[in-house]
Amino acid sequence: MRKILFAIASLLAASICCQAQSAEDAKAFSSADWHWTKTGKAMQAGWAELEFNGHTQFISVVKYNPKKYRTDVIYAPAETIGTTSGIAKRYPSVAAINAGYFNMKTLYGATYTRVDGKDVCENDPTELWRLTGFVAMNGSKVVIDTTSTIPSKYEDAITCGPILLKDGEMIPWTKGTPGYNRDNPRSFIGYDKKGTIYMVVIDGRFEKGFGTTIPETQQIAKLFGLTDALNLDGGGSSAVWTDKTGTINHPCDNGQFDHEGEREIPSIIIVSKK
């Protein structure tokens, strides 16, 4: 009986501890100095350094009203490959974030990609286990959903995953992988009840930017007030940029806590003026 009571007490203590930690994280998040900069009409870029789940996190974000802009997928594999900022500068874009997974040997995408109504890349069968969602757009209309069928009405789309939030609920991630259960740089795109789009990067592999697991990334998406969110390629690929600020986060491919360590990738999501 004592063992049972002790086990129950331990579980209750763990539950209380988690709730306290969650409340502490929420307070740190809401009270953080986000260093917001207006980068365009109905668009802001910001960043904050805060304590989350016992570690220092550096979070960068671009948020905008999609009705005022176009959102598109850009696919630039192999010889056309470039960094997020480098590809974005080839277009009249005002913001960008890295997008789908890719084969680092062939430099071609590993996720289904549609550009201007044309299929330009298919899902790599070895990646299907984590490609649980997509983001699709048609000019100012942006939608995030599960990977059943992407409606043909959307000109651009890309699959990725896992889905972090759907209709305000955190989607349990049960498949398990060491990379998703370790602290790493993360990128995601999502929107809130008002339809405001958020493009977010959480730095990783630095003392000042520790990185998060997928469950922790879900918590941060929730703290932003998002209803729907999709995880994008992370690690050294994580980068978010605007034409007014340059690269906001600290891409880790050069091992330095600066803005110069962007990885060359074949797909990004760009935002441009209508």
PDB file of C-alpha atoms in Angstrom:
ATOM      1  CA  MET A   1       0.000   0.000   0.000  1.00  0.00           C
ATOM      2  CA  ARG A   2       2.811   2.399   0.902  1.00  0.00           C
ATOM      3  CA  LYS A   3       4.451   1.691  -2.456  1.00  0.00           C
ATOM      4  CA  ILE A   4       1.185   2.447  -4.262  1.00  0.00           C
ATOM      5  CA  LEU A   5       0.680   5.655  -2.304  1.00  0.00           C
ATOM      6  CA  PHE A   6       4.273   6.668  -2.942  1.00  0.00           C
ATOM      7  CA  ALA A   7       3.843   6.023  -6.693  1.00  0.00           C
ATOM      8  CA  ILE A   8       0.639   8.090  -6.760  1.00  0.00           C
ATOM      9  CA  ALA A   9       2.350  10.884  -4.840  1.00  0.00           C
ATOM     10  CA  SER A  10       5.276  10.805  -7.249  1.00  0.00           C
ATOM     11  CA  LEU A  11       2.958  11.054 -10.240  1.00  0.00           C
ATOM     12  CA  LEU A  12       1.083  13.947  -8.666  1.00  0.00           C
ATOM     13  CA  ALA A  13       4.354  15.707  -7.880  1.00  0.00           C
ATOM     14  CA  ALA A  14       5.537  15.224 -11.453  1.00  0.00           C
ATOM     15  CA  SER A  15       2.233  16.578 -12.745  1.00  0.00           C
ATOM     16  CA  ILE A  16       2.435  19.635 -10.486  1.00  0.00           C
ATOM     17  CA  CYS A  17       6.061  20.179 -11.526  1.00  0.00           C
ATOM     18  CA  CYS A  18       5.136  20.051 -15.225  1.00  0.00           C
ATOM     19  CA  GLN A  19       2.239  22.472 -14.662  1.00  0.00           C
ATOM     20  CA  ALA A  20       4.519  24.839 -12.762  1.00  0.00           C
ATOM     21  CA  GLN A  21       7.147  24.631 -15.481  1.00  0.00           C
ATOM     22  CA  SER A  22       4.505  25.289 -18.130  1.00  0.00           C
ATOM     23  CA  ALA A  23       3.236  28.330 -16.231  1.00  0.00           C
ATOM     24  CA  GLU A  24       6.816  29.547 -15.790  1.00  0.00           C
ATOM     25  CA  ASP A  25       7.510  29.127 -19.516  1.00  0.00           C
ATOM     26  CA  ALA A  26       4.283  30.927 -20.439  1.00  0.00           C
ATOM     27  CA  LYS A  27       5.204  33.838 -18.163  1.00  0.00           C
ATOM     28  CA  ALA A  28       8.715  34.044 -19.633  1.00  0.00           C
ATOM     29  CA  PHE A  29       7.278  33.974 -23.136  1.00  0.00           C
ATOM     30  CA  SER A  30       4.655  36.666 -22.547  1.00  0.00           C
ATOM     31  CA  SER A  31       7.051  38.972 -20.687  1.00  0.00           C
ATOM     32  CA  ALA A  32       9.931  38.636 -23.172  1.00  0.00           C
ATOM     33  CA  ASP A  33      11.190  41.677 -25.058  1.00  0.00           C
ATOM     34  CA  TRP A  34      10.338  40.786 -28.658  1.00  0.00           C
ATOM     35  CA  HIS A  35      12.234  43.620 -30.362  1.00  0.00           C
ATOM     36  CA  TRP A  36       9.502  44.118 -32.961  1.00  0.00           C
ATOM     37  CA  THR A  37      10.338  45.982 -36.163  1.00  0.00           C
ATOM     38  CA  LYS A  38       7.738  47.052 -38.714  1.00  0.00           C
ATOM     39  CA  THR A  39       9.041  45.723 -42.019  1.00  0.00           C
ATOM     40  CA  GLY A  40       6.034  46.542 -44.190  1.00  0.00           C
ATOM     41  CA  LYS A  41       2.326  47.209 -44.207  1.00  0.00           C
ATOM     42  CA  ALA A  42       0.727  44.712 -41.818  1.00  0.00           C
ATOM     43  CA  MET A  43       4.076  42.924 -41.343  1.00  0.00           C
ATOM     44  CA  GLN A  44       6.453  42.762 -38.378  1.00  0.00           C
ATOM     45  CA  ALA A  45       9.685  40.971 -37.632  1.00  0.00           C
ATOM     46  CA  GLY A  46      10.848  40.275 -34.112  1.00  0.00           C
ATOM     47  CA  TRP A  47      13.117  38.241 -31.904  1.00  0.00           C
ATOM     48  CA  ALA A  48      13.485  37.436 -28.247  1.00  0.00           C
ATOM     49  CA  GLU A  49      15.930  35.671 -25.962  1.00  0.00           C
ATOM     50  CA  LEU A  50      14.153  33.910 -23.114  1.00  0.00           C
ATOM     51  CA  GLU A  51      14.310  30.987 -20.709  1.00  0.00           C
ATOM     52  CA  PHE A  52      12.181  28.059 -21.778  1.00  0.00           C
ATOM     53  CA  ASN A  53      12.129  24.616 -20.211  1.00  0.00           C
ATOM     54  CA  GLY A  54      15.362  25.293 -18.366  1.00  0.00           C
ATOM     55  CA  HIS A  55      17.347  26.538 -21.361  1.00  0.00           C
ATOM     56  CA  THR A  56      18.059  29.838 -23.099  1.00  0.00           C
ATOM     57  CA  GLN A  57      16.156  30.053 -26.370  1.00  0.00           C
ATOM     58  CA  PHE A  58      16.518  32.576 -29.176  1.00  0.00           C
ATOM     59  CA  ILE A  59      13.283  32.772 -31.178  1.00  0.00           C
ATOM     60  CA  SER A  60      12.860  34.751 -34.409  1.00  0.00           C
ATOM     61  CA  VAL A  61       9.512  35.452 -36.052  1.00  0.00           C
ATOM     62  CA  VAL A  62       7.936  37.225 -39.002  1.00  0.00           C
ATOM     63  CA  LYS A  63       4.194  37.779 -38.802  1.00  0.00           C
ATOM     64  CA  TYR A  64       1.965  39.315 -41.457  1.00  0.00           C
ATOM     65  CA  ASN A  65      -1.557  39.707 -42.762  1.00  0.00           C
ATOM     66  CA  PRO A  66      -1.733  37.402 -45.824  1.00  0.00           C
ATOM     67  CA  LYS A  67      -4.458  39.553 -47.382  1.00  0.00           C
ATOM     68  CA  LYS A  68      -1.864  42.261 -47.943  1.00  0.00           C
ATOM     69  CA  TYR A  69       0.728  39.982 -49.554  1.00  0.00           C
ATOM     70  CA  ARG A  70       1.344  36.994 -51.790  1.00  0.00           C
ATOM     71  CA  THR A  71       2.778  33.816 -50.310  1.00  0.00           C
ATOM     72  CA  ASP A  72       4.527  31.390 -52.673  1.00  0.00           C
ATOM     73  CA  VAL A  73       6.735  28.311 -52.695  1.00  0.00           C
ATOM     74  CA  ILE A  74      10.046  28.562 -54.538  1.00  0.00           C
ATOM     75  CA  TYR A  75      11.840  25.416 -55.695  1.00  0.00           C
ATOM     76  CA  ALA A  76      15.509  25.747 -56.641  1.00  0.00           C
ATOM     77  CA  PRO A  77      17.278  22.360 -56.627  1.00  0.00           C
ATOM     78  CA  ALA A  78      20.736  21.205 -57.737  1.00  0.00           C
ATOM     79  CA  GLU A  79      22.585  23.891 -59.702  1.00  0.00           C
ATOM     80  CA  THR A  80      19.986  26.548 -58.753  1.00  0.00           C
ATOM     81  CA  ILE A  81      20.216  25.806 -55.029  1.00  0.00           C
ATOM     82  CA  GLY A  82      20.865  28.651 -52.613  1.00  0.00           C
ATOM     83  CA  THR A  83      20.406  29.882 -49.065  1.00  0.00           C
ATOM     84  CA  THR A  84      17.022  31.108 -47.875  1.00  0.00           C
ATOM     85  CA  SER A  85      18.107  34.732 -48.121  1.00  0.00           C
ATOM     86  CA  GLY A  86      19.975  34.157 -51.390  1.00  0.00           C
ATOM     87  CA  ILE A  87      16.993  32.576 -53.166  1.00  0.00           C
ATOM     88  CA  ALA A  88      14.608  35.172 -51.719  1.00  0.00           C
ATOM     89  CA  LYS A  89      16.723  37.991 -53.154  1.00  0.00           C
ATOM     90  CA  ARG A  90      16.243  36.590 -56.671  1.00  0.00           C
ATOM     91  CA  TYR A  91      12.585  37.584 -56.379  1.00  0.00           C
ATOM     92  CA  PRO A  92      10.779  40.771 -55.363  1.00  0.00           C
ATOM     93  CA  SER A  93      10.165  39.222 -51.938  1.00  0.00           C
ATOM     94  CA  VAL A  94       9.973  40.933 -48.569  1.00  0.00           C
ATOM     95  CA  ALA A  95      10.242  37.860 -46.292  1.00  0.00           C
ATOM     96  CA  ALA A  96      11.154  34.191 -46.490  1.00  0.00           C
ATOM     97  CA  ILE A  97      11.643  31.014 -44.473  1.00  0.00           C
ATOM     98  CA  ASN A  98      13.195  27.666 -45.346  1.00  0.00           C
ATOM     99  CA  ALA A  99      10.711  24.970 -46.378  1.00  0.00           C
ATOM    100  CA  GLY A 100      10.848  21.213 -47.075  1.00  0.00           C
ATOM    101  CA  TYR A 101      13.225  18.336 -46.430  1.00  0.00           C
ATOM    102  CA  PHE A 102      15.760  17.441 -49.118  1.00  0.00           C
ATOM    103  CA  ASN A 103      18.435  14.972 -50.119  1.00  0.00           C
ATOM    104  CA  MET A 104      21.762  16.488 -49.114  1.00  0.00           C
ATOM    105  CA  LYS A 105      23.637  14.378 -51.677  1.00  0.00           C
ATOM    106  CA  THR A 106      21.533  15.077 -54.779  1.00  0.00           C
ATOM    107  CA  LEU A 107      20.374  18.530 -53.588  1.00  0.00           C
ATOM    108  CA  TYR A 108      16.837  17.752 -54.768  1.00  0.00           C
ATOM    109  CA  GLY A 109      13.762  18.050 -52.600  1.00  0.00           C
ATOM    110  CA  ALA A 110      12.372  15.059 -50.701  1.00  0.00           C
ATOM    111  CA  THR A 111       8.854  16.441 -50.227  1.00  0.00           C
ATOM    112  CA  TYR A 112       5.983  16.959 -52.659  1.00  0.00           C
ATOM    113  CA  THR A 113       6.197  20.469 -54.073  1.00  0.00           C
ATOM    114  CA  ARG A 114       3.813  22.363 -56.339  1.00  0.00           C
ATOM    115  CA  VAL A 115       4.792  25.654 -57.964  1.00  0.00           C
ATOM    116  CA  ASP A 116       2.467  27.708 -60.181  1.00  0.00           C
ATOM    117  CA  GLY A 117       0.108  24.761 -60.442  1.00  0.00           C
ATOM    118  CA  LYS A 118       2.790  22.313 -61.585  1.00  0.00           C
ATOM    119  CA  ASP A 119       4.175  19.324 -59.668  1.00  0.00           C
ATOM    120  CA  VAL A 120       7.930  19.888 -59.478  1.00  0.00           C
ATOM    121  CA  CYS A 121       8.895  17.347 -56.810  1.00  0.00           C
ATOM    122  CA  GLU A 122       7.415  14.175 -55.319  1.00  0.00           C
ATOM    123  CA  ASN A 123       7.606  12.770 -51.794  1.00  0.00           C
ATOM    124  CA  ASP A 124      10.617  10.567 -51.161  1.00  0.00           C
ATOM    125  CA  PRO A 125       9.152   7.253 -49.867  1.00  0.00           C
ATOM    126  CA  THR A 126      11.737   7.174 -47.076  1.00  0.00           C
ATOM    127  CA  GLU A 127      10.378  10.498 -45.754  1.00  0.00           C
ATOM    128  CA  LEU A 128       6.682   9.549 -45.650  1.00  0.00           C
ATOM    129  CA  TRP A 129       6.793   8.709 -41.936  1.00  0.00           C
ATOM    130  CA  ARG A 130       7.150  12.382 -41.025  1.00  0.00           C
ATOM    131  CA  LEU A 131       5.313  14.097 -43.882  1.00  0.00           C
ATOM    132  CA  THR A 132       2.034  14.467 -42.017  1.00  0.00           C
ATOM    133  CA  GLY A 133       0.913  17.848 -43.316  1.00  0.00           C
ATOM    134  CA  PHE A 134       1.132  20.498 -45.990  1.00  0.00           C
ATOM    135  CA  VAL A 135       0.991  24.235 -46.428  1.00  0.00           C
ATOM    136  CA  ALA A 136      -0.735  25.428 -49.592  1.00  0.00           C
ATOM    137  CA  MET A 137      -1.391  28.872 -50.974  1.00  0.00           C
ATOM    138  CA  ASN A 138      -3.135  30.701 -53.750  1.00  0.00           C
ATOM    139  CA  GLY A 139      -1.997  34.296 -53.646  1.00  0.00           C
ATOM    140  CA  SER A 140      -3.254  35.657 -50.326  1.00  0.00           C
ATOM    141  CA  LYS A 141      -4.986  32.427 -49.260  1.00  0.00           C
ATOM    142  CA  VAL A 142      -2.833  30.151 -47.079  1.00  0.00           C
ATOM    143  CA  VAL A 143      -3.981  26.852 -45.555  1.00  0.00           C
ATOM    144  CA  ILE A 144      -2.306  24.195 -43.408  1.00  0.00           C
ATOM    145  CA  ASP A 145      -3.833  20.730 -43.321  1.00  0.00           C
ATOM    146  CA  THR A 146      -3.077  17.017 -43.178  1.00  0.00           C
ATOM    147  CA  THR A 147      -1.557  15.209 -46.163  1.00  0.00           C
ATOM    148  CA  SER A 148      -4.591  13.541 -47.660  1.00  0.00           C
ATOM    149  CA  THR A 149      -5.201  15.393 -50.906  1.00  0.00           C
ATOM    150  CA  ILE A 150      -3.972  18.902 -51.628  1.00  0.00           C
ATOM    151  CA  PRO A 151      -6.815  20.691 -53.480  1.00  0.00           C
ATOM    152  CA  SER A 152      -5.981  21.641 -57.050  1.00  0.00           C
ATOM    153  CA  LYS A 153      -7.208  25.195 -56.452  1.00  0.00           C
ATOM    154  CA  TYR A 154      -3.951  25.970 -54.667  1.00  0.00           C
ATOM    155  CA  GLU A 155      -1.222  27.122 -57.039  1.00  0.00           C
ATOM    156  CA  ASP A 156       1.635  26.396 -54.650  1.00  0.00           C
ATOM    157  CA  ALA A 157       2.062  23.740 -51.957  1.00  0.00           C
ATOM    158  CA  ILE A 158       4.661  21.754 -50.092  1.00  0.00           C
ATOM    159  CA  THR A 159       4.385  18.805 -47.726  1.00  0.00           C
ATOM    160  CA  CYS A 160       6.378  18.610 -44.522  1.00  0.00           C
ATOM    161  CA  GLY A 161       5.843  17.675 -40.930  1.00  0.00           C
ATOM    162  CA  PRO A 162       4.985  16.699 -38.474  1.00  0.00           C
ATOM    163  CA  ILE A 163       1.832  18.775 -38.031  1.00  0.00           C
ATOM    164  CA  LEU A 164       2.333  20.658 -34.762  1.00  0.00           C
ATOM    165  CA  LEU A 165      -1.141  22.110 -34.221  1.00  0.00           C
ATOM    166  CA  LYS A 166      -4.515  21.472 -35.854  1.00  0.00           C
ATOM    167  CA  ASP A 167      -7.599  23.497 -34.888  1.00  0.00           C
ATOM    168  CA  GLY A 168      -5.850  24.641 -31.722  1.00  0.00           C
ATOM    169  CA  GLU A 169      -4.889  21.175 -30.532  1.00  0.00           C
ATOM    170  CA  MET A 170      -1.367  19.792 -30.237  1.00  0.00           C
ATOM    171  CA  ILE A 171      -1.111  16.681 -32.415  1.00  0.00           C
ATOM    172  CA  PRO A 172       0.595  13.832 -30.508  1.00  0.00           C
ATOM    173  CA  TRP A 173       3.811  12.635 -32.110  1.00  0.00           C
ATOM    174  CA  THR A 174       4.117   8.912 -31.468  1.00  0.00           C
ATOM    175  CA  LYS A 175       6.454   7.562 -34.160  1.00  0.00           C
ATOM    176  CA  GLY A 176       9.580   8.563 -32.315  1.00  0.00           C
ATOM    177  CA  THR A 177      12.967   9.475 -33.696  1.00  0.00           C
ATOM    178  CA  PRO A 178      16.124  10.564 -31.882  1.00  0.00           C
ATOM    179  CA  GLY A 179      16.251  13.803 -33.879  1.00  0.00           C
ATOM    180  CA  TYR A 180      12.731  14.812 -32.892  1.00  0.00           C
ATOM    181  CA  ASN A 181      13.295  14.003 -29.241  1.00  0.00           C
ATOM    182  CA  ARG A 182      16.540  15.991 -29.082  1.00  0.00           C
ATOM    183  CA  ASP A 183      16.981  19.746 -28.838  1.00  0.00           C
ATOM    184  CA  ASN A 184      17.611  21.106 -32.339  1.00  0.00           C
ATOM    185  CA  PRO A 185      17.042  24.241 -34.392  1.00  0.00           C
ATOM    186  CA  ARG A 186      13.401  24.278 -35.557  1.00  0.00           C
ATOM    187  CA  SER A 187      11.374  26.105 -38.195  1.00  0.00           C
ATOM    188  CA  PHE A 188       7.615  26.237 -38.558  1.00  0.00           C
ATOM    189  CA  ILE A 189       4.810  28.140 -40.248  1.00  0.00           C
ATOM    190  CA  GLY A 190       1.342  28.670 -38.823  1.00  0.00           C
ATOM    191  CA  TYR A 191      -1.545  31.064 -38.296  1.00  0.00           C
ATOM    192  CA  ASP A 192      -3.798  32.289 -35.502  1.00  0.00           C
ATOM    193  CA  LYS A 193      -7.576  32.760 -35.277  1.00  0.00           C
ATOM    194  CA  LYS A 194      -7.352  36.095 -37.086  1.00  0.00           C
ATOM    195  CA  GLY A 195      -5.488  34.479 -39.974  1.00  0.00           C
ATOM    196  CA  THR A 196      -2.170  36.199 -39.231  1.00  0.00           C
ATOM    197  CA  ILE A 197       0.679  34.113 -40.653  1.00  0.00           C
ATOM    198  CA  TYR A 198       3.681  33.364 -38.442  1.00  0.00           C
ATOM    199  CA  MET A 199       7.037  32.163 -39.790  1.00  0.00           C
ATOM    200  CA  VAL A 200       9.141  31.105 -36.812  1.00  0.00           C
ATOM    201  CA  VAL A 201      12.672  29.843 -36.256  1.00  0.00           C
ATOM    202  CA  ILE A 202      14.027  28.594 -32.924  1.00  0.00           C
ATOM    203  CA  ASP A 203      17.817  28.652 -32.853  1.00  0.00           C
ATOM    204  CA  GLY A 204      19.690  25.554 -31.710  1.00  0.00           C
ATOM    205  CA  ARG A 205      23.127  24.098 -30.888  1.00  0.00           C
ATOM    206  CA  PHE A 206      24.264  27.278 -29.120  1.00  0.00           C
ATOM    207  CA  GLU A 207      24.464  28.343 -25.501  1.00  0.00           C
ATOM    208  CA  LYS A 208      22.317  31.380 -26.310  1.00  0.00           C
ATOM    209  CA  GLY A 209      19.983  29.338 -28.483  1.00  0.00           C
ATOM    210  CA  PHE A 210      19.690  25.820 -27.154  1.00  0.00           C
ATOM    211  CA  GLY A 211      16.999  24.422 -29.448  1.00  0.00           C
ATOM    212  CA  THR A 212      13.830  22.427 -28.789  1.00  0.00           C
ATOM    213  CA  THR A 213      12.278  18.999 -29.207  1.00  0.00           C
ATOM    214  CA  ILE A 214       9.153  18.602 -31.341  1.00  0.00           C
ATOM    215  CA  PRO A 215       6.851  18.617 -28.254  1.00  0.00           C
ATOM    216  CA  GLU A 216       8.552  21.795 -27.018  1.00  0.00           C
ATOM    217  CA  THR A 217       8.162  23.325 -30.475  1.00  0.00           C
ATOM    218  CA  GLN A 218       4.442  22.557 -30.265  1.00  0.00           C
ATOM    219  CA  GLN A 219       4.304  24.380 -26.930  1.00  0.00           C
ATOM    220  CA  ILE A 220       5.961  27.457 -28.417  1.00  0.00           C
ATOM    221  CA  ALA A 221       3.559  27.448 -31.380  1.00  0.00           C
ATOM    222  CA  LYS A 222       0.723  27.298 -28.854  1.00  0.00           C
ATOM    223  CA  LEU A 223       2.197  30.195 -26.863  1.00  0.00           C
ATOM    224  CA  PHE A 224       2.168  32.308 -30.033  1.00  0.00           C
ATOM    225  CA  GLY A 225      -1.587  31.741 -30.083  1.00  0.00           C
ATOM    226  CA  LEU A 226      -1.555  29.668 -33.253  1.00  0.00           C
ATOM    227  CA  THR A 227      -4.413  27.356 -34.180  1.00  0.00           C
ATOM    228  CA  ASP A 228      -2.597  25.496 -36.960  1.00  0.00           C
ATOM    229  CA  ALA A 229       1.135  25.011 -37.470  1.00  0.00           C
ATOM    230  CA  LEU A 230       3.413  22.840 -39.589  1.00  0.00           C
ATOM    231  CA  ASN A 231       6.987  21.879 -38.773  1.00  0.00           C
ATOM    232  CA  LEU A 232       9.443  22.628 -41.578  1.00  0.00           C
ATOM    233  CA  ASP A 233      12.978  21.378 -42.185  1.00  0.00           C
ATOM    234  CA  GLY A 234      15.139  22.215 -39.197  1.00  0.00           C
ATOM    235  CA  GLY A 235      18.752  21.891 -38.132  1.00  0.00           C
ATOM    236  CA  GLY A 236      21.176  23.813 -40.296  1.00  0.00           C
ATOM    237  CA  SER A 237      18.389  24.601 -42.766  1.00  0.00           C
ATOM    238  CA  SER A 238      16.518  26.837 -40.303  1.00  0.00           C
ATOM    239  CA  ALA A 239      16.531  30.465 -41.456  1.00  0.00           C
ATOM    240  CA  VAL A 240      14.039  33.326 -41.532  1.00  0.00           C
ATOM    241  CA  TRP A 241      14.725  36.576 -43.415  1.00  0.00           C
ATOM    242  CA  THR A 242      13.220  39.920 -44.385  1.00  0.00           C
ATOM    243  CA  ASP A 243      14.437  42.530 -46.832  1.00  0.00           C
ATOM    244  CA  LYS A 244      14.579  45.107 -44.017  1.00  0.00           C
ATOM    245  CA  THR A 245      16.389  43.058 -41.356  1.00  0.00           C
ATOM    246  CA  GLY A 246      18.337  40.460 -43.283  1.00  0.00           C
ATOM    247  CA  THR A 247      18.552  37.005 -41.705  1.00  0.00           C
ATOM    248  CA  ILE A 248      17.035  37.380 -38.232  1.00  0.00           C
ATOM    249  CA  ASN A 249      18.053  34.133 -36.558  1.00  0.00           C
ATOM    250  CA  HIS A 250      21.463  32.512 -36.139  1.00  0.00           C
ATOM    251  CA  PRO A 251      21.750  29.647 -38.662  1.00  0.00           C
ATOM    252  CA  CYS A 252      24.065  27.026 -37.224  1.00  0.00           C
ATOM    253  CA  ASP A 253      25.857  25.566 -40.246  1.00  0.00           C
ATOM    254  CA  ASN A 254      29.016  27.594 -39.610  1.00  0.00           C
ATOM    255  CA  GLY A 255      29.081  26.807 -35.903  1.00  0.00           C
ATOM    256  CA  GLN A 256      29.049  30.516 -35.035  1.00  0.00           C
ATOM    257  CA  PHE A 257      26.324  32.475 -33.238  1.00  0.00           C
ATOM    258  CA  ASP A 258      25.964  34.971 -36.062  1.00  0.00           C
ATOM    259  CA  HIS A 259      23.761  35.471 -39.118  1.00  0.00           C
ATOM    260  CA  GLU A 260      26.158  33.997 -41.663  1.00  0.00           C
ATOM    261  CA  GLY A 261      25.662  30.252 -41.233  1.00  0.00           C
ATOM    262  CA  GLU A 262      22.810  29.635 -43.676  1.00  0.00           C
ATOM    263  CA  ARG A 263      22.704  26.259 -45.415  1.00  0.00           C
ATOM    264  CA  GLU A 264      21.993  25.964 -49.129  1.00  0.00           C
ATOM    265  CA  ILE A 265      18.550  24.418 -49.603  1.00  0.00           C
ATOM    266  CA  PRO A 266      16.250  23.751 -52.592  1.00  0.00           C
ATOM    267  CA  SER A 267      12.900  25.075 -51.310  1.00  0.00           C
ATOM    268  CA  ILE A 268      11.715  28.157 -49.452  1.00  0.00           C
ATOM    269  CA  ILE A 269       8.478  29.992 -48.787  1.00  0.00           C
ATOM    270  CA  ILE A 270       8.523  33.637 -49.818  1.00  0.00           C
ATOM    271  CA  VAL A 271       6.254  36.593 -49.130  1.00  0.00           C
ATOM    272  CA  SER A 272       5.952  39.399 -51.672  1.00  0.00           C
ATOM    273  CA  LYS A 273       3.885  42.526 -52.150  1.00  0.00           C
ATOM    274  CA  LYS A 274       0.735  42.195 -54.217  1.00  0.00           C
TER     275      LYS A 274
END
